[in-house]
mmCIF file of C-alpha atoms in Angstrom:
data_model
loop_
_atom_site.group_PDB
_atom_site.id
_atom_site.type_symbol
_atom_site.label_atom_id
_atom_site.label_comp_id
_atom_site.label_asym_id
_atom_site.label_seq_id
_atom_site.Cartn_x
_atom_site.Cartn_y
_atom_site.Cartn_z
ATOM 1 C CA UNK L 1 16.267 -59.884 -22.775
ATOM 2 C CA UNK L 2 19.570 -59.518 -22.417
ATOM 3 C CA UNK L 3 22.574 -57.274 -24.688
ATOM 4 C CA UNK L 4 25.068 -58.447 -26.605
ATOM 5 C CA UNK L 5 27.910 -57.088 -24.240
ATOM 6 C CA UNK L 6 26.674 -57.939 -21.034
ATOM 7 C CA UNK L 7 26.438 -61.463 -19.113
ATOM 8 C CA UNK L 8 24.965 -63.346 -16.324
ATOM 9 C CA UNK L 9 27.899 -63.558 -13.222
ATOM 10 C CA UNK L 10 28.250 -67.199 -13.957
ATOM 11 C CA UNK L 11 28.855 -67.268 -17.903
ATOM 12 C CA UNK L 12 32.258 -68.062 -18.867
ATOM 13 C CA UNK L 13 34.320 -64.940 -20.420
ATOM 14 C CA UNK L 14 34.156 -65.010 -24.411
ATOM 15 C CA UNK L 15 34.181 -62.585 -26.866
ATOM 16 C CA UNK L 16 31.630 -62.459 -29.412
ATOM 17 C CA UNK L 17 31.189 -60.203 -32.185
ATOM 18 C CA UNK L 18 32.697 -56.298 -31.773
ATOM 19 C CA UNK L 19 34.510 -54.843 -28.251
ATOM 20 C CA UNK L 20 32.001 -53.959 -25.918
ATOM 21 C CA UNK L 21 31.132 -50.576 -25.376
ATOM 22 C CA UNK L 22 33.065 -48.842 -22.567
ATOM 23 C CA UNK L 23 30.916 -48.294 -19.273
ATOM 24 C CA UNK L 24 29.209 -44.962 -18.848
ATOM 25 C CA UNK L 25 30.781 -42.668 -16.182
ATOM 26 C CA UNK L 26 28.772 -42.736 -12.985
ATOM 27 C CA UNK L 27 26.869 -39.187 -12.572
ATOM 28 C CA UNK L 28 28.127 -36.904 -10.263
ATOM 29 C CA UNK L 29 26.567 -37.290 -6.500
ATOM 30 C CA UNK L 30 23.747 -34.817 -5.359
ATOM 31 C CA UNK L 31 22.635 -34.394 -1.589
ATOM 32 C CA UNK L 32 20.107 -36.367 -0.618
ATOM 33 C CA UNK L 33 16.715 -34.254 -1.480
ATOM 34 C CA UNK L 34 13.501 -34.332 0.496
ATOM 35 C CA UNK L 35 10.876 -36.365 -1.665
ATOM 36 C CA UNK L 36 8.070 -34.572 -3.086
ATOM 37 C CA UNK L 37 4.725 -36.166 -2.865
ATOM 38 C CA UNK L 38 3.462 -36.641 -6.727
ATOM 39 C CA UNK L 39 6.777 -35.675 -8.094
ATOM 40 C CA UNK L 40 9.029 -38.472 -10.242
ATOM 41 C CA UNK L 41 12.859 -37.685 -10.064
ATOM 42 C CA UNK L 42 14.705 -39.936 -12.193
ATOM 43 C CA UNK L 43 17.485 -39.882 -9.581
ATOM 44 C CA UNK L 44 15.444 -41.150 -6.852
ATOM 45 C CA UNK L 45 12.715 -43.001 -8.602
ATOM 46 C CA UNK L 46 13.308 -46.513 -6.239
ATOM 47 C CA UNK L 47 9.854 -46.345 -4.522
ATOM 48 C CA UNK L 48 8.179 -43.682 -6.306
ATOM 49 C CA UNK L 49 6.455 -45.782 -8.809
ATOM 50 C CA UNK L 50 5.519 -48.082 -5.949
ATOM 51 C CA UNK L 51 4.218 -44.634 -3.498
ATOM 52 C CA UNK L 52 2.434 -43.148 -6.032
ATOM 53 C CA UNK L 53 0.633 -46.617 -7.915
ATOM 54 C CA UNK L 54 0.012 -48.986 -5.386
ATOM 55 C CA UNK L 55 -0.120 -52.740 -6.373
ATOM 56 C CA UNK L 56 -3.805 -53.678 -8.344
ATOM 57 C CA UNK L 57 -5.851 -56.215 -7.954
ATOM 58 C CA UNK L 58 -6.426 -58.663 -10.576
ATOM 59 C CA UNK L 59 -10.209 -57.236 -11.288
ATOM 60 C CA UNK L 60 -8.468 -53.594 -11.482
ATOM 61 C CA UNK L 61 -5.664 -55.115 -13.570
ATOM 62 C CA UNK L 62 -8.671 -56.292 -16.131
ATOM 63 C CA UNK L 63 -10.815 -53.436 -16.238
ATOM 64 C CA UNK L 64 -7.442 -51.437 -17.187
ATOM 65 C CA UNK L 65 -6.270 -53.385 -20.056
ATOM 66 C CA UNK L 66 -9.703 -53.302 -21.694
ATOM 67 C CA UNK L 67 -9.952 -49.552 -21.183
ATOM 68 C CA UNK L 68 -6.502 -49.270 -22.546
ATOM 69 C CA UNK L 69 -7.436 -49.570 -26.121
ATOM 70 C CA UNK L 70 -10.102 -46.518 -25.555
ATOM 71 C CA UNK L 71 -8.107 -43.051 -25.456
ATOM 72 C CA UNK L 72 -7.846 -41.932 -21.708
ATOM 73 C CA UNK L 73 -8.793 -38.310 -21.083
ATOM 74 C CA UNK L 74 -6.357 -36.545 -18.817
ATOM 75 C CA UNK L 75 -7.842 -35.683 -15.293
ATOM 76 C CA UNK L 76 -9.083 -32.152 -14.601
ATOM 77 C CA UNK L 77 -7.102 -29.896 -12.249
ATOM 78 C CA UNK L 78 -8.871 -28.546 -9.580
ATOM 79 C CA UNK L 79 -10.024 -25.138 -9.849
ATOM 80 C CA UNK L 80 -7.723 -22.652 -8.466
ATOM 81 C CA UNK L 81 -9.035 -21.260 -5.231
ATOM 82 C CA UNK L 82 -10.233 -17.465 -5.191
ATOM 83 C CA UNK L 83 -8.221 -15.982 -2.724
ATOM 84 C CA UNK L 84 -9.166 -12.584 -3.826
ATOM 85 C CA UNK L 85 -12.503 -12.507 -1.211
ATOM 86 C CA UNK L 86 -10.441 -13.493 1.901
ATOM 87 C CA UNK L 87 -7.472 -11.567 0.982
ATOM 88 C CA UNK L 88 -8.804 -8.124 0.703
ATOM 89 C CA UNK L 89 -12.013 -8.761 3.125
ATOM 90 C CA UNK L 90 -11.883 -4.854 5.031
ATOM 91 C CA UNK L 91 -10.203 -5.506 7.911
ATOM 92 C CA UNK L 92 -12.771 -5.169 11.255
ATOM 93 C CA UNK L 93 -11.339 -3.865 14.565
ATOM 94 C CA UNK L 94 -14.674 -4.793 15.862
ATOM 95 C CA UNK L 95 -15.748 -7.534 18.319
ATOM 96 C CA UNK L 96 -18.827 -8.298 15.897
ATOM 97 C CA UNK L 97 -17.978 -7.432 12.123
ATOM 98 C CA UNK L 98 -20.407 -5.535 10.738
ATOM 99 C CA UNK L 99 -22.782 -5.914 7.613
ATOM 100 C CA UNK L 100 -20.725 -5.270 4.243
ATOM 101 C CA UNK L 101 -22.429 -3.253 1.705
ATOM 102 C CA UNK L 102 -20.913 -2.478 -2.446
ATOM 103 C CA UNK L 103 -20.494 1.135 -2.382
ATOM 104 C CA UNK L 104 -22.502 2.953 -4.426
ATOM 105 C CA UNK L 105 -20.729 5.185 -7.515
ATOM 106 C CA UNK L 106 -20.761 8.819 -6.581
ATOM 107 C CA UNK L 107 -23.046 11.342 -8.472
ATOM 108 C CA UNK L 108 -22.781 15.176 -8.718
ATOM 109 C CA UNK L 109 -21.632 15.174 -12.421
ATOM 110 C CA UNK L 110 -18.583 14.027 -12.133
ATOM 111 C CA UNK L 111 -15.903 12.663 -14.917
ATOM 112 C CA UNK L 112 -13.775 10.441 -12.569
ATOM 113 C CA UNK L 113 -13.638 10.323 -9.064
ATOM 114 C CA UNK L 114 -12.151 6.885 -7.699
ATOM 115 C CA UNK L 115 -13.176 5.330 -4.007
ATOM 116 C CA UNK L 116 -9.258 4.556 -3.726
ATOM 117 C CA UNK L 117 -6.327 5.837 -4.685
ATOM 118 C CA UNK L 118 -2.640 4.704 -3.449
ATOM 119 C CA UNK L 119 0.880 5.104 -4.556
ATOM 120 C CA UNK L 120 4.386 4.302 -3.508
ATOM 121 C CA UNK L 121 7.756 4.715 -4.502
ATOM 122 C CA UNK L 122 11.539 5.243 -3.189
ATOM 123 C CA UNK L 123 14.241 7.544 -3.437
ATOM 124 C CA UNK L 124 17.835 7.121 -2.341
ATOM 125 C CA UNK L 125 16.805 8.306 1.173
ATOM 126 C CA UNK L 126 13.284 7.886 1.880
ATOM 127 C CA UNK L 127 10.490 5.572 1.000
ATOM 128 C CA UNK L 128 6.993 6.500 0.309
ATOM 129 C CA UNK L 129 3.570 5.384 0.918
ATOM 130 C CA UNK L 130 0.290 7.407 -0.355
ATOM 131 C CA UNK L 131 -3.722 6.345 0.235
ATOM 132 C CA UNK L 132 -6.427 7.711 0.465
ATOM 133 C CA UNK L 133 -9.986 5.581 0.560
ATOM 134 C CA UNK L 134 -13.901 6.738 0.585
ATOM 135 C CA UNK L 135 -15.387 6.280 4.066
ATOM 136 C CA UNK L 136 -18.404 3.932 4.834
ATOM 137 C CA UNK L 137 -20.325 7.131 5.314
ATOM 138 C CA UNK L 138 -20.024 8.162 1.756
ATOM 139 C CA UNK L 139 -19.831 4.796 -0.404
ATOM 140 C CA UNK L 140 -23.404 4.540 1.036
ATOM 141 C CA UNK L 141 -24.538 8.001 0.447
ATOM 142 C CA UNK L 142 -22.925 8.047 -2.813
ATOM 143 C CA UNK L 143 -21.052 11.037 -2.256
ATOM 144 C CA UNK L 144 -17.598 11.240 -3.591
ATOM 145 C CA UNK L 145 -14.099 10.852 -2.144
ATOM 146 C CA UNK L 146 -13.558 14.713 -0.209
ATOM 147 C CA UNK L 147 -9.729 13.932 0.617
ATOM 148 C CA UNK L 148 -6.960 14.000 -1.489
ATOM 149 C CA UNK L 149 -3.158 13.859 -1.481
ATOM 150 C CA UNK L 150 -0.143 14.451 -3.737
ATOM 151 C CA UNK L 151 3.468 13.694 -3.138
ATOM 152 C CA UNK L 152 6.591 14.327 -5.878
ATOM 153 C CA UNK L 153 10.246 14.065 -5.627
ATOM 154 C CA UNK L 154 13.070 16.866 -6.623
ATOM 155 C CA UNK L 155 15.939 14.712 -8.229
ATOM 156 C CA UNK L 156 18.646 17.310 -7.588
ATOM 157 C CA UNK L 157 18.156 17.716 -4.046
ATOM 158 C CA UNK L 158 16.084 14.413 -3.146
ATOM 159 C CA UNK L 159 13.942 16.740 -1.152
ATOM 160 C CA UNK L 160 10.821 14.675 -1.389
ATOM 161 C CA UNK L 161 7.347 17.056 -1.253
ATOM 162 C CA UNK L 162 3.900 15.918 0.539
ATOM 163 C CA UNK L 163 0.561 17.819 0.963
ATOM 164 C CA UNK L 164 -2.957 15.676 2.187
ATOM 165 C CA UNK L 165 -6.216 18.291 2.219
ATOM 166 C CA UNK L 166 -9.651 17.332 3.486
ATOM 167 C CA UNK L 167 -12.661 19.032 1.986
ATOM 168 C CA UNK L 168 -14.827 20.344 4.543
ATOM 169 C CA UNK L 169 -18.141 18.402 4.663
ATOM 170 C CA UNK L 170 -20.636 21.062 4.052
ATOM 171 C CA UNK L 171 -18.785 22.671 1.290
ATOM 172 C CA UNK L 172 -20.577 22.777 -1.845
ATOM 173 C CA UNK L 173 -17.560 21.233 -4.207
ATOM 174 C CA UNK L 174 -15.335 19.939 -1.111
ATOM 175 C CA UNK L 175 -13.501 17.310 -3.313
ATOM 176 C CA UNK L 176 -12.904 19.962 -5.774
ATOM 177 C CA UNK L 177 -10.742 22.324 -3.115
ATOM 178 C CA UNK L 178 -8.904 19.360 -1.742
ATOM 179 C CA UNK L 179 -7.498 18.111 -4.974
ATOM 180 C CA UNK L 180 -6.932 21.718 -5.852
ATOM 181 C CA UNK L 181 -4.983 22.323 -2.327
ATOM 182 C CA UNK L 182 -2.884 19.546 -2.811
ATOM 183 C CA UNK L 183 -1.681 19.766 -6.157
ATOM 184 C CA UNK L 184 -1.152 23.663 -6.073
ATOM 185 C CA UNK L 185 0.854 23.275 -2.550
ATOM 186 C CA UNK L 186 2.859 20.520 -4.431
ATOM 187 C CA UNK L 187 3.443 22.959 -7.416
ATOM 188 C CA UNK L 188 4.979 25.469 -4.762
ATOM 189 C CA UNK L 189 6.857 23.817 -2.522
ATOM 190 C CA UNK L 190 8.772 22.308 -5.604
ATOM 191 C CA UNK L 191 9.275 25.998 -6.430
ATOM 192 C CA UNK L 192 10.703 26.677 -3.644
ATOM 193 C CA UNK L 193 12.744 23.656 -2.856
ATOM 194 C CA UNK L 194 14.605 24.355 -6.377
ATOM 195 C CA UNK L 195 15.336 27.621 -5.190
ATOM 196 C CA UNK L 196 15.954 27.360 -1.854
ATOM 197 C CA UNK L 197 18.631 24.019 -2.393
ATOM 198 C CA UNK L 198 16.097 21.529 -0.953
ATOM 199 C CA UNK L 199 14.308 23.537 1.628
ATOM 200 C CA UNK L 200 11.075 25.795 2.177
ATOM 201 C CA UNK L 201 11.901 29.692 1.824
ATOM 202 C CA UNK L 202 8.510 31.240 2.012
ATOM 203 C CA UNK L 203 5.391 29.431 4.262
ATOM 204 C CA UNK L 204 3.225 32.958 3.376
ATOM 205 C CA UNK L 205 3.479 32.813 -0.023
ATOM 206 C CA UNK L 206 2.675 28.661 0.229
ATOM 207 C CA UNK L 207 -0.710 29.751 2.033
ATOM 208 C CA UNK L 208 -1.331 32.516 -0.259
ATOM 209 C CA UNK L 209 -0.814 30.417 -3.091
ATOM 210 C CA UNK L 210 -3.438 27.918 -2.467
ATOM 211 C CA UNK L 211 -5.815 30.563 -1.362
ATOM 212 C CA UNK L 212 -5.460 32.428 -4.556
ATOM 213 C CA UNK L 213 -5.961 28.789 -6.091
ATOM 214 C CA UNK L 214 -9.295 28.180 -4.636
ATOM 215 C CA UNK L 215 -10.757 31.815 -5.396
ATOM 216 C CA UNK L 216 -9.766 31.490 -9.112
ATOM 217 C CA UNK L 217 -11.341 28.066 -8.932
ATOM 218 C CA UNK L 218 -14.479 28.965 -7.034
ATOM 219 C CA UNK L 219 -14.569 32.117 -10.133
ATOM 220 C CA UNK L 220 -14.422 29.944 -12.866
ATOM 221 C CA UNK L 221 -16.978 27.790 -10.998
ATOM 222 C CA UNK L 222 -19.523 30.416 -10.178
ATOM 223 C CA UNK L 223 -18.926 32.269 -13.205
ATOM 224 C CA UNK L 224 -17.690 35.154 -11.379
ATOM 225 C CA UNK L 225 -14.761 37.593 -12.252
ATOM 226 C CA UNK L 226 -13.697 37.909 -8.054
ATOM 227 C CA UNK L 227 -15.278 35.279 -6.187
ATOM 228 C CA UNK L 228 -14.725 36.289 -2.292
ATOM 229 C CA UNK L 229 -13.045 34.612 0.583
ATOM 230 C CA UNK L 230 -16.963 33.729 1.977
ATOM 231 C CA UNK L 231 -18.263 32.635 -1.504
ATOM 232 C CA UNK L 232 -14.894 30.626 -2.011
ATOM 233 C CA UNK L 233 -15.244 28.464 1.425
ATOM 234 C CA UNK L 234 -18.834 28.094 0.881
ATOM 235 C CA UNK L 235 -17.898 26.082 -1.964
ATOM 236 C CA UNK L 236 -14.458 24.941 -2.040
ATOM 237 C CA UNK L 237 -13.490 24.986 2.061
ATOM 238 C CA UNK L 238 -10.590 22.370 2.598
ATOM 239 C CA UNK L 239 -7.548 21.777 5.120
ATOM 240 C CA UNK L 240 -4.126 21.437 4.016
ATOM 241 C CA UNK L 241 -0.895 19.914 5.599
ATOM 242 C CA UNK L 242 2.049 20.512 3.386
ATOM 243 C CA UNK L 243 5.824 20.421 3.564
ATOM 244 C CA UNK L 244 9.241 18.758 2.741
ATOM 245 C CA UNK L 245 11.387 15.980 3.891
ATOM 246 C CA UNK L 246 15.205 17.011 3.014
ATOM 247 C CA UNK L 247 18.146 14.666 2.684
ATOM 248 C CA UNK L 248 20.918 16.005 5.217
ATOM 249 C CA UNK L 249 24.658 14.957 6.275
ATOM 250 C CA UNK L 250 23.083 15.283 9.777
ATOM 251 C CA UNK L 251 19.674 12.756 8.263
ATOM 252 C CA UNK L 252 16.066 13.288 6.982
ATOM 253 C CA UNK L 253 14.970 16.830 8.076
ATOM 254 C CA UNK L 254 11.499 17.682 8.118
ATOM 255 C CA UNK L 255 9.132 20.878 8.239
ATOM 256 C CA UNK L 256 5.079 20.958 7.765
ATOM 257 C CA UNK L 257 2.717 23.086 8.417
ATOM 258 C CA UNK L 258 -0.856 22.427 8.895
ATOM 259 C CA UNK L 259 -3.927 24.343 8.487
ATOM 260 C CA UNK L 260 -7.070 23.025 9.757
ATOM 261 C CA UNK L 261 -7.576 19.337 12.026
ATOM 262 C CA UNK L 262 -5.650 17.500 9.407
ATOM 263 C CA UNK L 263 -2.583 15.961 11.232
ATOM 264 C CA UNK L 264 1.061 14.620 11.747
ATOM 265 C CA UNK L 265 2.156 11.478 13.589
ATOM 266 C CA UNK L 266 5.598 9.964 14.039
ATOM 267 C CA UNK L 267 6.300 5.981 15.158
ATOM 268 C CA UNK L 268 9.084 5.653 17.293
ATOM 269 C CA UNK L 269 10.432 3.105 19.045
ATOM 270 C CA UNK L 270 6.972 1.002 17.899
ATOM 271 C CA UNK L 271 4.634 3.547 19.428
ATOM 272 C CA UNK L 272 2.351 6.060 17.184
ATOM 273 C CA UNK L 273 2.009 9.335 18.648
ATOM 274 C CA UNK L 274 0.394 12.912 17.415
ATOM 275 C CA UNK L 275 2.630 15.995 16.631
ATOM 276 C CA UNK L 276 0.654 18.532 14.770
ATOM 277 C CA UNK L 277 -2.793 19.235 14.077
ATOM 278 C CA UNK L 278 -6.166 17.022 14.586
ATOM 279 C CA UNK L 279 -9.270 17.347 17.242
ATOM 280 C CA UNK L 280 -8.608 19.051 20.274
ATOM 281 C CA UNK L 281 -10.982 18.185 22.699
ATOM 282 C CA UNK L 282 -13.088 20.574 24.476
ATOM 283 C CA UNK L 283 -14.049 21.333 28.180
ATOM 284 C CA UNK L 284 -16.483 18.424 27.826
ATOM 285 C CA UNK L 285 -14.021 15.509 26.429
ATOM 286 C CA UNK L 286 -15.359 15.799 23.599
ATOM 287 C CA UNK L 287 -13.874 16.565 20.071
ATOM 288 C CA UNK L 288 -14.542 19.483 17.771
ATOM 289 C CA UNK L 289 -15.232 18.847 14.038
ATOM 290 C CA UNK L 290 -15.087 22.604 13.978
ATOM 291 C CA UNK L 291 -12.415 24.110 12.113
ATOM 292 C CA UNK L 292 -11.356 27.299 10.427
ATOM 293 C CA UNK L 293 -10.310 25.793 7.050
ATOM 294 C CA UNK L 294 -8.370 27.532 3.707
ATOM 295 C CA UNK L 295 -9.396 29.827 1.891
ATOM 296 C CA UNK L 296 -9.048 31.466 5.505
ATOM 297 C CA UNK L 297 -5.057 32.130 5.807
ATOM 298 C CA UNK L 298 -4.242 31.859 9.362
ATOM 299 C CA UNK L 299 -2.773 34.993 10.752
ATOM 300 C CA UNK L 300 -0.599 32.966 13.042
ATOM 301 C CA UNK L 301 1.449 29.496 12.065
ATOM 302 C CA UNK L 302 4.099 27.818 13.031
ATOM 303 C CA UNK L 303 5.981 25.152 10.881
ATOM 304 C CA UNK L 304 6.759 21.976 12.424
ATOM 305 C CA UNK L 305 10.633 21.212 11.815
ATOM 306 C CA UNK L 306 12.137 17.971 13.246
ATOM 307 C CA UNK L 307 15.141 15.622 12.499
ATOM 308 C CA UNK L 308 13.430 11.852 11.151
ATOM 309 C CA UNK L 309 15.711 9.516 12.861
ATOM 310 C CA UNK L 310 16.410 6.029 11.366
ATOM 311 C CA UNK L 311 14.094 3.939 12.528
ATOM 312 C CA UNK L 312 11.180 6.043 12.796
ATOM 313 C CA UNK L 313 7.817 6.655 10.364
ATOM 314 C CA UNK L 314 6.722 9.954 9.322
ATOM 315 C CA UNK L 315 2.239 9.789 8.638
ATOM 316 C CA UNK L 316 0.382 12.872 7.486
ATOM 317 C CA UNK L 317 -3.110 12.241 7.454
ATOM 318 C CA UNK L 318 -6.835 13.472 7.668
ATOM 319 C CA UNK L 319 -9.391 13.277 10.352
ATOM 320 C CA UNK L 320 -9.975 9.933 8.948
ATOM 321 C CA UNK L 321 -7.658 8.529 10.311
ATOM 322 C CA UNK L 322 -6.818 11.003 13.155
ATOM 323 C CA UNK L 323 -9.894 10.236 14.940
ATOM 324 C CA UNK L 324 -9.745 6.715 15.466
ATOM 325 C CA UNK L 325 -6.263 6.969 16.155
ATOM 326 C CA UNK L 326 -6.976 9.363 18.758
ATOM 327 C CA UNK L 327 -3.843 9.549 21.205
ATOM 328 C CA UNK L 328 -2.301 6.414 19.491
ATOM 329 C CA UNK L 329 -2.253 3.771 22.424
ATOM 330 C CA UNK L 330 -5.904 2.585 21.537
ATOM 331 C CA UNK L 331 -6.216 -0.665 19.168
ATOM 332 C CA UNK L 332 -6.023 1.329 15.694
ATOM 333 C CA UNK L 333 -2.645 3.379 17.028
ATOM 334 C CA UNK L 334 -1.063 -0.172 17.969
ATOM 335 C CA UNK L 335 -2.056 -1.652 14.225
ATOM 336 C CA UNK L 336 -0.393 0.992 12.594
ATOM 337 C CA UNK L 337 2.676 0.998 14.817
ATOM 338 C CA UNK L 338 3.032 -2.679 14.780
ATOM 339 C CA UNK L 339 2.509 -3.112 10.425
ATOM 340 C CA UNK L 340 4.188 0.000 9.525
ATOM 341 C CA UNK L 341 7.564 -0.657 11.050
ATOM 342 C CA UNK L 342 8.582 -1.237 7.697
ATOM 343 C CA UNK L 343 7.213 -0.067 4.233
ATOM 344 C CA UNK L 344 4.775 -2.245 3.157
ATOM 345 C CA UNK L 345 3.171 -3.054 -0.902
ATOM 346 C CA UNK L 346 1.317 0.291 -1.728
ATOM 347 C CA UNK L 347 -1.756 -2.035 -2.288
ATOM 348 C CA UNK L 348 -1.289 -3.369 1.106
ATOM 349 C CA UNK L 349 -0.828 0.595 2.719
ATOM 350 C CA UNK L 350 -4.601 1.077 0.659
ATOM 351 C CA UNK L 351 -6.114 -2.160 2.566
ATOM 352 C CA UNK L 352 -4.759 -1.413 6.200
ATOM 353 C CA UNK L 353 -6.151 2.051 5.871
ATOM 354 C CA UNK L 354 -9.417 0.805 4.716
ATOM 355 C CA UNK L 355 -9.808 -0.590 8.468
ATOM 356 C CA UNK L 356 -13.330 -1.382 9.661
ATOM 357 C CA UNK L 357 -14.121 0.725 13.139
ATOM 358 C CA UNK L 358 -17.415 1.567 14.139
ATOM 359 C CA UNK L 359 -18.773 5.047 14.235
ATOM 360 C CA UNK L 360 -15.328 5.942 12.449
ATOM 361 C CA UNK L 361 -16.920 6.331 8.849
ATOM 362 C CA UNK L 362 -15.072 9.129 7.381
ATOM 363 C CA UNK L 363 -12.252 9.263 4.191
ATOM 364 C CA UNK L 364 -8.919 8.672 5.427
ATOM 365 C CA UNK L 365 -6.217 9.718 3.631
ATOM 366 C CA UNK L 366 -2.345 9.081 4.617
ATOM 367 C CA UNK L 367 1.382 9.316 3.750
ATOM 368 C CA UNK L 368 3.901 7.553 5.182
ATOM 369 C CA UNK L 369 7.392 8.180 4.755
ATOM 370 C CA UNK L 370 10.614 5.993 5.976
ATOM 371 C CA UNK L 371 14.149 6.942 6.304
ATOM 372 C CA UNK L 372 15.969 4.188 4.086
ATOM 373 C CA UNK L 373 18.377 2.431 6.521
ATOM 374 C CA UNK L 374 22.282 1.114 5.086
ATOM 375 C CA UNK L 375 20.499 -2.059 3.659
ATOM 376 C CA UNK L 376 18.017 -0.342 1.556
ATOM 377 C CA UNK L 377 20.118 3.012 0.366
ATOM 378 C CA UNK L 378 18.931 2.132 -3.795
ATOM 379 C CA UNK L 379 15.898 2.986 -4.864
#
């Protein structure tokens, strides 16, 4: 077939009928593109016809144009693959994984107490990570998450607040005193950071605060008007680290305090190393789960205060992870240093810390915090 206002090379010139149409303007000239298996583009469609739908035989030809007067029913997709079992497998740090189990949900009459927990958010200066997971000990036992944390920003001074608690083990009500420690050290410290222009004023009255806390609690509990110190640890017993970060024209100064084996860890310069608090070990090597937790106030305590430098990671954790981080140049201390150098998806913070390590089956709970560098000063 041929149109009206075109002609073969070798027909003479004549002029039938209206003016031809004026030629189209060529399109405008793209790089070259890489060709995409499967994919027709109409600017590059020389050989894709000929890729794609290889020449038939004359059987095939046949059989297709007597099936072309039945409708054709489009092909199925392939079902998209579940990357949901691979992707957030529990990450073993052991030569030979170990058997995986479904944790079991935790009794004791309780409304709501999740296995995990995490958070994460950014200020101007700092970013934040929060988690805090049920051990392997306790998803099989059924017992509930005993850590907790709590973490909460004040806008007018950027002064960013932290406190992670453990409950002690053979309290009655341990999770109860941990959540309790944490959000009534939180309450306080934003107290004081409003009046104090960003920084702690008064450690005692922190301490006494959460000890008043968990004897009100343990009252209300017990259904007693004055529920002692002994009564109150029997049932509520918990450790506490607690303090501020604080925006500064000099940088990111921080001050914790720490009662009980609950610790602090800094990475710097890609190594993980202790600070405050955790296991000392005794005259045998071996580490102490013994520890004299709150409702006791300590009679003597000394803040930590220290300057976070750019680059660096602030962690406050539990035992959880204190333990099998130990001194911080064993496998777990080089995983941490190596995938925290940078914050990382608060779901992501939750997995890592949910690392498999055997005879390390305890809750961990952690916060991380990062100075926000030049590139990354917007929340």
């Amino acid at each position: 077939m041929r149109f009206p206002h075109r002609r073969a090379p070798d027909e003479p010139t004549q002029q039938t009928g209206p003016a031809p149409a004026p030629p189209r303007p060529a399109p405008p000239l793209r790089p070259q593109q890489p060709a995409q298996a499967g994919v027709y583009d109409w600017q590059q469609d020389t050989d894709w016809q000929q890729q794609q739908f290889p020449p038939q035989s004359q059987s095939q030809s046949q059989s297709q144009s007597q099936s072309q007067s039945q409708p054709q029913s489009q092909p199925r997709s392939a079902a998209p693959k579940n990357i949901g079992m691979d992707l957030w497998r529990r990450m073993s740090l052991d030569q030979e994984e170990g058997a995986d189990f479904p944790p079991r949900p935790p009794t004791g009459g309780l409304s709501y107490r999740p296995d995990t927990v995490c958070d994460g958010w950014s200020t101007h200066t700092l970013d934040l990570r929060l988690a805090s997971v049920r051990g392997q000990q306790h998803r099989w036992d059924g017992r509930p998450r005993e850590d907790d944390a709590a973490a909460a920003w004040d806008p007018n001074t950027g002064t960013v607040v932290i406190a992670v608690a453990d409950g002690v083990s053979d309290a009655r009500q341990p999770h109860i005193g941990s959540q309790l420690a944490c959000r009534s050290a939180v309450d306080e410290l934003l107290k004081q950071v409003r009046e104090g222009g960003g920084f702690v004023t008064d450690w005692q009255k922190l301490l006494s605060t959460v000890h008043w806390q968990l004897r009100e609690q343990a009252g209300r509990l017990l259904r007693t008007p004055d529920a002692g110190v002994a009564e109150t640890a029997e049932l509520l017993a918990t450790t506490l680290v607690a303090g501020v970060a604080t925006p500064t024209p000099e940088g990111v100064h921080v001050a914790l305090l720490s009662v009980g084996d609950s610790g602090v860890w800094q990475i710097k310069h890609e190594e993980l190393y202790p600070m405050l608090g955790g296991k000392t070990p005794g005259a045998d090597g071996l580490l102490s789960s013994a520890v004299q937790p709150l409702p006791y106030v300590p009679r003597d305590y000394r803040p930590l205060e220290f300057r976070l430098e750019p680059g660096s990671v602030l962690l406050v954790g539990t035992d959880g992870f204190g333990d099998p981080v130990g001194d911080g140049r064993g496998m777990v201390g080089r995983l941490f240093a190596d995938q925290l150098r940078r914050p990382v998806p608060p779901l992501g913070f939750a997995h890592l810390l949910d690392f498999s390590r055997e005879t390390f089956d305890d809750d961990r709970t952690l916060i991380a915090l990062w100075p926000r560098d030049r590139e990354r000063t917007a929340p």
